[in-house]
Amino acid sequence: MISAAYCREMARYNAWQNTGLREAMLALPEREVTAERGAFFGSLLGTANHLLWGDTMWMSRFDGWAPPSVPGKESAAFMADAQSWAAARLEADARIGAWAVGLGEADLAGTLTWYSGAAGRELSKSRAVCIVQFFNHQTHHRGQIHKMLTELGHRPGDTDFFLMPDP
């Protein structure tokens, strides 16, 4: 289904995209970052926090990270402000990249079993499917952030995978 090379490329894409969003969000006044925008997680910061929360939760399952310090219902409040979020996002992206670089094909095989607070029960799924979900979740919520930034008159950078700069 996927390969370790795919994971490395997606981790690099994730970091590239998050750099643009981080720069755009830090350029805004905090009131714009925290203003209610009608998104599922409310604000730019709420959506960005949920995404970081999700990345942290998945990486706790994939790579032994500490799970998020707040439950999923509070994911929009994961970080207190844009500065804290930006620092945590930068660190998470570096750690995700290091995880991906260390992956071998055998690391993608088998089943992952975990307790899902969202489902309220233990789940077991293909590890490869879970990793695809991890990267798909990132893209989904970055799209929401991109839309909110565009509505504020910002032009976030390119999002097309083929336009990603070479390493």
XYZ file of N, CA, C and O in Angstrom:
668
model
N 0.812 -1.200 0.000
C 0.000 0.000 0.000
C 0.861 1.273 0.000
O 0.697 2.115 -0.848
N 1.729 1.401 0.992
C 2.639 2.544 1.056
C 4.047 2.020 1.304
O 4.230 0.849 1.626
N 5.006 2.906 1.168
C 6.397 2.530 1.402
C 7.027 3.501 2.385
O 6.472 4.574 2.667
N 8.198 3.138 2.872
C 8.933 4.040 3.754
C 9.297 5.325 2.992
O 9.268 6.426 3.568
N 9.593 5.209 1.712
C 9.910 6.400 0.907
C 8.700 7.338 0.837
O 8.851 8.567 0.911
N 7.501 6.774 0.694
C 6.276 7.585 0.703
C 6.171 8.348 2.024
O 5.858 9.546 2.034
N 6.412 7.674 3.126
C 6.322 8.329 4.440
C 7.328 9.466 4.561
O 7.002 10.537 5.100
N 8.520 9.266 4.063
C 9.533 10.335 4.106
C 9.096 11.539 3.272
O 9.232 12.689 3.686
N 8.549 11.282 2.088
C 8.080 12.382 1.238
C 6.904 13.117 1.877
O 6.823 14.343 1.836
N 5.983 12.372 2.469
C 4.836 13.000 3.109
C 5.245 13.784 4.354
O 4.693 14.849 4.637
N 6.215 13.289 5.109
C 6.713 14.027 6.275
C 7.375 15.332 5.819
O 7.200 16.383 6.446
N 8.104 15.273 4.725
C 8.748 16.477 4.177
C 7.696 17.459 3.676
O 7.778 18.670 3.915
N 6.675 16.946 3.004
C 5.576 17.788 2.526
C 4.855 18.438 3.714
O 4.547 19.635 3.697
N 4.576 17.658 4.743
C 3.922 18.159 5.944
C 4.716 19.336 6.528
O 4.153 20.389 6.835
N 6.020 19.166 6.692
C 6.852 20.229 7.268
C 6.860 21.463 6.368
O 6.777 22.598 6.851
N 6.947 21.259 5.064
C 6.941 22.378 4.117
C 5.637 23.160 4.231
O 5.638 24.392 4.325
N 4.528 22.459 4.219
C 3.239 23.127 4.307
C 3.055 23.821 5.654
O 2.550 24.950 5.722
N 3.454 23.182 6.722
C 3.304 23.792 8.040
C 4.185 25.022 8.207
O 3.817 25.950 8.933
N 5.318 25.063 7.534
C 6.163 26.262 7.593
C 5.401 27.463 7.047
O 5.387 28.533 7.666
N 4.751 27.296 5.915
C 3.976 28.393 5.334
C 2.831 28.830 6.228
O 2.588 30.033 6.411
N 2.123 27.875 6.808
C 1.012 28.220 7.687
C 1.508 28.886 8.966
O 0.904 29.838 9.458
N 2.605 28.386 9.486
C 3.191 28.971 10.698
C 3.578 30.426 10.447
O 3.250 31.315 11.247
N 4.233 30.688 9.340
C 4.638 32.062 9.012
C 3.422 32.966 8.853
O 3.417 34.100 9.339
N 2.398 32.483 8.181
C 1.187 33.285 7.971
C 0.485 33.570 9.292
O 0.059 34.701 9.550
N 0.361 32.560 10.136
C -0.341 32.758 11.401
C 0.431 33.684 12.332
O -0.165 34.516 13.022
N 1.743 33.574 12.348
C 2.544 34.441 13.224
C 2.548 35.886 12.751
O 2.825 36.794 13.542
N 2.239 36.105 11.481
C 2.181 37.471 10.945
C 0.874 38.176 11.314
O 0.768 39.397 11.174
N -0.099 37.417 11.778
C -1.406 37.981 12.121
C -1.441 38.432 13.579
O -0.778 37.838 14.430
N -2.255 39.447 13.872
C -2.484 39.775 15.283
C -3.163 38.585 15.973
O -3.967 37.868 15.352
N -2.857 38.373 17.238
C -3.404 37.227 17.975
C -4.934 37.192 17.919
O -5.534 36.126 17.833
N -5.571 38.356 17.922
C -7.046 38.389 17.882
C -7.579 37.782 16.586
O -8.658 37.202 16.567
N -6.828 37.916 15.488
C -7.245 37.300 14.219
C -7.055 35.780 14.258
O -7.834 35.040 13.678
N -6.010 35.355 14.932
C -5.700 33.927 15.017
C -6.723 33.197 15.890
O -7.046 32.036 15.643
N -7.240 33.897 16.893
C -8.160 33.259 17.838
C -9.631 33.584 17.566
O -10.511 33.043 18.245
N -9.909 34.422 16.581
C -11.303 34.805 16.284
C -12.090 33.612 15.753
O -11.584 32.808 14.963
N -13.335 33.529 16.183
C -14.246 32.483 15.699
C -14.460 32.672 14.197
O -14.791 33.766 13.735
N -14.273 31.605 13.424
C -14.370 31.681 11.971
C -15.427 30.735 11.409
O -15.528 30.551 10.199
N -16.186 30.085 12.273
C -17.217 29.170 11.801
C -16.678 27.823 11.367
O -17.418 27.009 10.808
N -15.404 27.566 11.605
C -14.811 26.270 11.274
C -15.180 25.260 12.353
O -15.604 25.638 13.451
N -15.006 23.993 12.071
C -15.372 22.955 13.025
C -14.654 23.151 14.355
O -15.227 22.928 15.415
N -13.395 23.594 14.316
C -12.635 23.847 15.534
C -12.542 25.344 15.826
O -11.663 25.790 16.566
N -13.448 26.109 15.254
C -13.615 27.519 15.579
C -12.685 28.465 14.862
O -13.059 29.080 13.875
N -11.489 28.566 15.334
C -10.540 29.583 14.873
C -9.378 28.956 14.113
O -9.242 27.726 14.040
N -8.533 29.820 13.597
C -7.274 29.348 13.009
C -6.484 28.561 14.044
O -6.024 27.450 13.777
N -6.321 29.152 15.233
C -5.545 28.484 16.272
C -6.222 27.184 16.708
O -5.543 26.170 16.901
N -7.539 27.197 16.854
C -8.241 25.979 17.244
C -8.032 24.852 16.254
O -7.789 23.701 16.640
N -8.085 25.174 14.974
C -7.882 24.159 13.931
C -6.434 23.691 13.910
O -6.155 22.495 13.827
N -5.503 24.641 14.002
C -4.080 24.286 14.023
C -3.756 23.453 15.259
O -2.963 22.502 15.189
N -4.358 23.801 16.384
C -4.161 23.026 17.608
C -4.687 21.610 17.453
O -4.038 20.642 17.874
N -5.879 21.457 16.878
C -6.435 20.124 16.687
C -5.510 19.281 15.810
O -5.274 18.097 16.097
N -4.978 19.878 14.770
C -4.068 19.159 13.881
C -2.810 18.728 14.629
O -2.379 17.572 14.527
N -2.230 19.630 15.401
C -1.042 19.284 16.190
C -1.386 18.209 17.223
O -0.611 17.277 17.445
N -2.556 18.332 17.844
C -3.010 17.326 18.800
C -3.095 15.956 18.112
O -2.607 14.957 18.638
N -3.723 15.923 16.939
C -3.857 14.664 16.207
C -2.513 14.075 15.829
O -2.288 12.863 15.969
N -1.598 14.918 15.366
C -0.262 14.433 15.026
C 0.421 13.837 16.253
O 1.058 12.783 16.180
N 0.286 14.520 17.382
C 0.899 14.047 18.620
C 0.289 12.718 19.058
O 1.001 11.795 19.482
N -1.024 12.603 18.945
C -1.688 11.360 19.335
C -1.245 10.208 18.436
O -0.897 9.122 18.925
N -1.248 10.422 17.116
C -0.819 9.347 16.223
C 0.642 8.977 16.473
O 1.000 7.796 16.496
N 1.493 9.975 16.690
C 2.906 9.671 16.911
C 3.130 8.979 18.254
O 4.100 8.232 18.403
N 2.229 9.177 19.213
C 2.334 8.420 20.462
C 2.102 6.932 20.182
O 2.672 6.071 20.864
N 1.306 6.643 19.177
C 1.035 5.258 18.802
C 2.127 4.683 17.889
O 2.467 3.506 17.993
N 2.637 5.514 17.002
C 3.632 5.045 16.037
C 5.043 5.002 16.601
O 5.840 4.156 16.219
N 5.381 5.992 17.450
C 6.790 6.189 17.801
C 7.034 6.396 19.293
O 8.108 6.799 19.683
N 6.010 6.180 20.114
C 6.210 6.260 21.551
C 6.266 7.659 22.139
O 6.726 7.838 23.265
N 5.794 8.666 21.388
C 5.732 10.008 21.963
C 4.781 10.003 23.155
O 3.867 9.160 23.233
N 4.943 10.978 24.033
C 3.942 11.178 25.089
C 2.645 11.602 24.401
O 2.669 12.422 23.476
N 1.518 11.062 24.832
C 0.253 11.489 24.225
C -0.049 12.944 24.589
O 0.559 13.500 25.516
N -0.973 13.571 23.885
C -1.317 14.967 24.193
C -1.739 15.121 25.661
O -2.288 14.199 26.263
N -1.499 16.298 26.177
C -1.780 16.595 27.584
C -3.248 16.900 27.849
O -3.626 17.087 29.007
N -4.049 16.988 26.800
C -5.483 17.262 26.948
C -6.255 16.206 26.168
O -5.750 15.649 25.196
N -7.501 15.923 26.578
C -8.305 14.950 25.821
C -8.735 15.515 24.473
O -8.699 16.734 24.247
N -9.155 14.623 23.593
C -9.559 15.019 22.242
C -10.621 16.101 22.212
O -10.595 16.969 21.345
N -11.545 16.083 23.151
C -12.601 17.099 23.186
C -12.036 18.502 23.407
O -12.698 19.484 23.105
N -10.815 18.575 23.929
C -10.172 19.860 24.190
C -9.013 20.135 23.235
O -8.182 21.008 23.484
N -8.958 19.408 22.124
C -7.819 19.536 21.206
C -7.658 20.943 20.646
O -6.538 21.381 20.376
N -8.751 21.683 20.485
C -8.665 23.050 19.948
C -7.946 23.996 20.895
O -7.500 25.068 20.484
N -7.808 23.602 22.156
C -7.121 24.431 23.154
C -5.769 23.826 23.539
O -5.222 24.149 24.597
N -5.211 22.980 22.686
C -3.964 22.263 22.987
C -2.826 23.215 23.356
O -2.129 23.008 24.336
N -2.632 24.266 22.590
C -1.615 25.282 22.882
C -2.336 26.600 23.169
O -3.343 26.910 22.539
N -1.783 27.376 24.086
C -2.465 28.589 24.574
C -2.510 29.719 23.560
O -3.454 30.509 23.558
N -1.512 29.813 22.695
C -1.442 30.941 21.768
C -0.644 30.549 20.529
O -0.066 29.457 20.473
N -0.616 31.445 19.553
C 0.047 31.149 18.277
C 1.547 30.925 18.455
O 2.122 30.066 17.774
N 2.186 31.662 19.337
C 3.629 31.485 19.561
C 3.930 30.089 20.108
O 4.854 29.422 19.643
N 3.150 29.662 21.098
C 3.348 28.322 21.678
C 3.070 27.249 20.643
O 3.804 26.255 20.539
N 1.990 27.444 19.874
C 1.661 26.483 18.830
C 2.793 26.398 17.806
O 3.206 25.297 17.419
N 3.304 27.555 17.369
C 4.351 27.574 16.340
C 5.602 26.832 16.801
O 6.193 26.061 16.034
N 5.998 27.024 18.045
C 7.180 26.332 18.570
C 6.935 24.826 18.649
O 7.796 24.021 18.250
N 5.763 24.440 19.135
C 5.439 23.018 19.235
C 5.300 22.381 17.854
O 5.702 21.231 17.642
N 4.742 23.118 16.892
C 4.568 22.616 15.529
C 5.928 22.366 14.887
O 6.153 21.333 14.252
N 6.852 23.308 15.057
C 8.187 23.173 14.489
C 8.887 21.936 15.062
O 9.483 21.145 14.324
N 8.786 21.757 16.371
C 9.399 20.592 17.015
C 8.749 19.300 16.537
O 9.440 18.317 16.229
N 7.425 19.278 16.461
C 6.728 18.069 16.015
C 7.113 17.710 14.585
O 7.342 16.536 14.276
N 7.199 18.708 13.716
C 7.559 18.419 12.327
C 8.960 17.828 12.226
O 9.198 16.905 11.433
N 9.887 18.329 13.032
C 11.248 17.777 13.038
C 11.225 16.327 13.533
O 11.900 15.454 12.958
N 10.446 16.060 14.553
C 10.365 14.706 15.103
C 9.667 13.756 14.128
O 10.067 12.590 13.992
N 8.639 14.229 13.453
C 7.964 13.400 12.448
C 8.939 13.073 11.316
O 9.007 11.938 10.840
N 9.709 14.070 10.899
C 10.707 13.841 9.851
C 11.741 12.808 10.265
O 12.095 11.917 9.476
N 12.220 12.900 11.500
C 13.207 11.929 11.997
C 12.605 10.526 12.062
O 13.265 9.537 11.712
N 11.351 10.436 12.505
C 10.664 9.134 12.534
C 10.601 8.547 11.128
O 10.922 7.372 10.919
N 10.192 9.366 10.162
C 10.038 8.879 8.788
C 11.374 8.428 8.205
O 11.437 7.407 7.516
N 12.436 9.181 8.480
C 13.761 8.806 7.970
C 14.179 7.440 8.513
O 14.812 6.649 7.818
N 13.799 7.144 9.741
C 14.183 5.879 10.358
C 13.308 4.691 10.001
O 13.605 3.562 10.400
N 12.239 4.911 9.259
C 11.327 3.814 8.921
C 11.936 2.850 7.912
O 12.578 3.268 6.956
N 11.686 1.596 8.134
C 11.978 0.560 7.153
C 10.660 -0.025 6.679
O 9.609 0.210 7.281
N 10.712 -0.795 5.629
C 9.481 -1.375 5.088
C 8.765 -2.242 6.127
O 7.531 -2.248 6.197
N 9.519 -2.949 6.967
C 8.907 -3.810 7.979
C 8.115 -2.997 9.006
O 7.166 -3.508 9.603
N 8.484 -1.730 9.203
C 7.783 -0.870 10.171
C 6.368 -0.511 9.718
O 5.570 -0.015 10.517
N 6.067 -0.743 8.467
C 4.749 -0.411 7.923
C 3.807 -1.606 7.925
O 2.620 -1.454 7.640
N 4.324 -2.761 8.251
C 3.542 -3.997 8.203
C 2.823 -4.234 9.529
O 3.131 -3.619 10.547
N 1.863 -5.094 9.482
C 1.193 -5.529 10.693
C 0.010 -4.659 11.077
O -0.465 -3.831 10.311
N -0.430 -4.898 12.294
C -1.633 -4.259 12.808
C -1.273 -3.363 13.983
O -0.417 -3.703 14.794
N -1.945 -2.242 14.066
C -1.810 -1.331 15.201
C -3.093 -1.449 16.017
O -4.192 -1.365 15.465
N -2.960 -1.652 17.305
C -4.106 -1.731 18.205
C -3.961 -0.640 19.251
O -2.883 -0.471 19.826
N -5.046 0.117 19.474
C -5.032 1.209 20.436
C -6.435 1.460 20.949
O -7.408 1.032 20.335
N -6.502 2.174 22.063
C -7.801 2.602 22.565
C -8.101 3.952 21.942
O -7.308 4.894 22.054
N -9.233 4.081 21.293
C -9.663 5.330 20.670
C -10.691 6.014 21.555
O -11.782 5.466 21.775
N -10.334 7.194 22.052
C -11.291 7.979 22.815
C -12.454 8.418 21.943
O -13.595 8.497 22.405
N -12.186 8.704 20.679
C -13.242 9.140 19.758
C -14.276 8.033 19.544
O -15.479 8.287 19.512
N -13.794 6.810 19.405
C -14.701 5.680 19.183
C -15.202 5.085 20.503
O -16.197 4.367 20.514
N -14.475 5.368 21.594
C -14.863 4.828 22.891
C -14.589 3.343 23.045
O -15.233 2.663 23.831
N -13.595 2.835 22.281
C -13.279 1.404 22.353
C -11.907 1.143 21.744
O -11.310 2.023 21.118
N -11.439 -0.063 21.946
C -10.180 -0.481 21.346
C -10.392 -0.738 19.861
O -11.403 -1.315 19.456
N -9.445 -0.303 19.058
C -9.481 -0.520 17.609
C -8.213 -1.223 17.164
O -7.156 -1.047 17.777
N -8.303 -1.955 16.094
C -7.150 -2.564 15.441
C -7.293 -2.315 13.950
O -8.332 -2.630 13.367
N -6.262 -1.742 13.370
C -6.242 -1.455 11.933
C -4.841 -1.720 11.404
O -3.855 -1.707 12.137
N -4.759 -1.894 10.117
C -3.466 -2.018 9.451
C -2.604 -0.802 9.788
O -3.066 0.342 9.724
N -1.362 -1.055 10.174
C -0.435 0.049 10.483
C -0.308 0.973 9.273
O -0.306 2.198 9.421
N -0.226 0.426 8.073
C -0.100 1.257 6.866
C -1.327 2.152 6.690
O -1.190 3.341 6.366
N -2.512 1.616 6.920
C -3.736 2.417 6.811
C -3.725 3.540 7.845
O -4.118 4.677 7.555
N -3.263 3.249 9.046
C -3.195 4.286 10.088
C -2.228 5.403 9.702
O -2.496 6.581 9.948
N -1.126 5.037 9.084
C -0.155 6.052 8.654
C -0.733 6.895 7.524
O -0.569 8.118 7.497
N -1.454 6.276 6.602
C -2.131 7.038 5.549
C -3.135 7.999 6.181
O -3.223 9.176 5.794
N -3.893 7.542 7.173
C -4.845 8.406 7.874
C -4.134 9.585 8.527
O -4.611 10.721 8.480
N -3.005 9.342 9.140
C -2.190 10.373 9.772
C -1.865 11.488 8.775
O -2.118 12.669 9.043
N -1.353 11.117 7.610
C -1.002 12.135 6.616
C -2.243 12.766 5.994
O -2.258 13.965 5.702
N -3.297 11.998 5.793
C -4.531 12.532 5.234
C -5.167 13.552 6.187
O -5.667 14.600 5.752
N -5.157 13.272 7.470
C -5.709 14.181 8.482
C -4.987 15.522 8.424
O -5.614 16.582 8.519
N -3.679 15.478 8.250
C -2.903 16.720 8.152
C -3.377 17.558 6.965
O -3.627 18.761 7.095
N -3.493 16.936 5.823
C -3.894 17.648 4.607
C -5.291 18.228 4.759
O -5.547 19.376 4.367
N -6.199 17.462 5.316
C -7.581 17.913 5.509
C -7.629 19.205 6.332
O -8.232 20.198 5.902
N -6.993 19.213 7.476
C -7.088 20.388 8.341
C -6.236 21.559 7.849
O -6.603 22.717 8.058
N -5.140 21.278 7.165
C -4.387 22.397 6.569
C -5.233 23.087 5.509
O -5.158 24.305 5.351
N -6.053 22.334 4.798
C -6.961 22.941 3.825
C -7.929 23.898 4.493
O -8.227 24.978 3.963
N -8.428 23.532 5.664
C -9.320 24.427 6.396
C -8.585 25.706 6.819
O -9.124 26.816 6.701
N -7.366 25.550 7.295
C -6.571 26.710 7.710
C -6.286 27.597 6.502
O -6.379 28.829 6.576
N -5.946 26.979 5.392
C -5.672 27.710 4.149
C -6.882 28.556 3.764
O -6.743 29.733 3.406
N -8.062 27.987 3.850
C -9.285 28.716 3.514
C -9.470 29.923 4.430
O -9.788 31.019 3.968
N -9.282 29.725 5.727
C -9.459 30.836 6.664
C -8.437 31.940 6.412
O -8.775 33.129 6.462
N -7.206 31.569 6.122
C -6.186 32.577 5.820
C -6.528 33.331 4.535
O -6.368 34.551 4.454
N -7.023 32.611 3.534
C -7.420 33.243 2.274
C -8.550 34.236 2.510
O -8.543 35.343 1.958
N -9.511 33.865 3.345
C -10.609 34.779 3.664
C -10.125 36.050 4.364
O -10.760 37.094 4.272
N -8.988 35.955 5.052
C -8.405 37.118 5.724
C -7.544 37.956 4.779
O -6.959 38.947 5.196
N -7.465 37.544 3.522
C -6.702 38.302 2.543
C -5.259 37.873 2.400
O -4.487 38.516 1.690
N -4.874 36.768 3.037
C -3.510 36.256 2.907
C -3.463 35.256 1.772
O -4.436 34.570 1.503
N -2.342 35.213 1.116
C -2.166 34.219 0.070
C -1.162 33.195 0.557
O 0.053 33.377 0.414
N -1.665 32.121 1.179
C -0.735 31.069 1.596
C -0.002 30.521 0.377
O -0.480 30.621 -0.751
N 1.148 29.962 0.613
C 1.969 29.451 -0.483
C 1.339 28.288 -1.211
O 0.250 27.809 -0.871
N 2.045 27.837 -2.238
C 1.589 26.702 -3.035
C 1.382 25.475 -2.159
O 2.095 25.274 -1.176
N 0.425 24.666 -2.534
C 0.164 23.425 -1.806
C 0.363 22.184 -2.676
O 0.265 21.071 -2.167
N 0.603 22.382 -3.951
C 0.764 21.233 -4.852
C 2.056 20.488 -4.550
O 3.142 21.080 -4.496
N 1.921 19.192 -4.371
C 3.044 18.337 -4.017
C 4.206 18.486 -5.002
O 5.367 18.527 -4.611
N 3.889 18.581 -6.286
C 4.944 18.642 -7.302
C 5.713 19.964 -7.272
O 6.775 20.067 -7.885
N 5.222 20.944 -6.553
C 5.926 22.230 -6.423
C 6.808 22.310 -5.179
O 7.489 23.295 -4.963
N 6.813 21.255 -4.375
C 7.644 21.226 -3.174
C 9.101 21.327 -3.580
O 9.555 20.601 -4.479
N 9.847 22.231 -2.929
C 11.268 22.350 -3.272
C 12.021 21.045 -3.023
O 11.688 20.289 -2.101
N 13.019 20.796 -3.833
C 13.854 19.629 -3.625
C 14.633 19.791 -2.317
O 14.957 20.911 -1.920
N 14.939 18.647 -1.674
C 15.683 18.728 -0.394
C 17.083 19.286 -0.577
O 17.638 19.301 -1.605
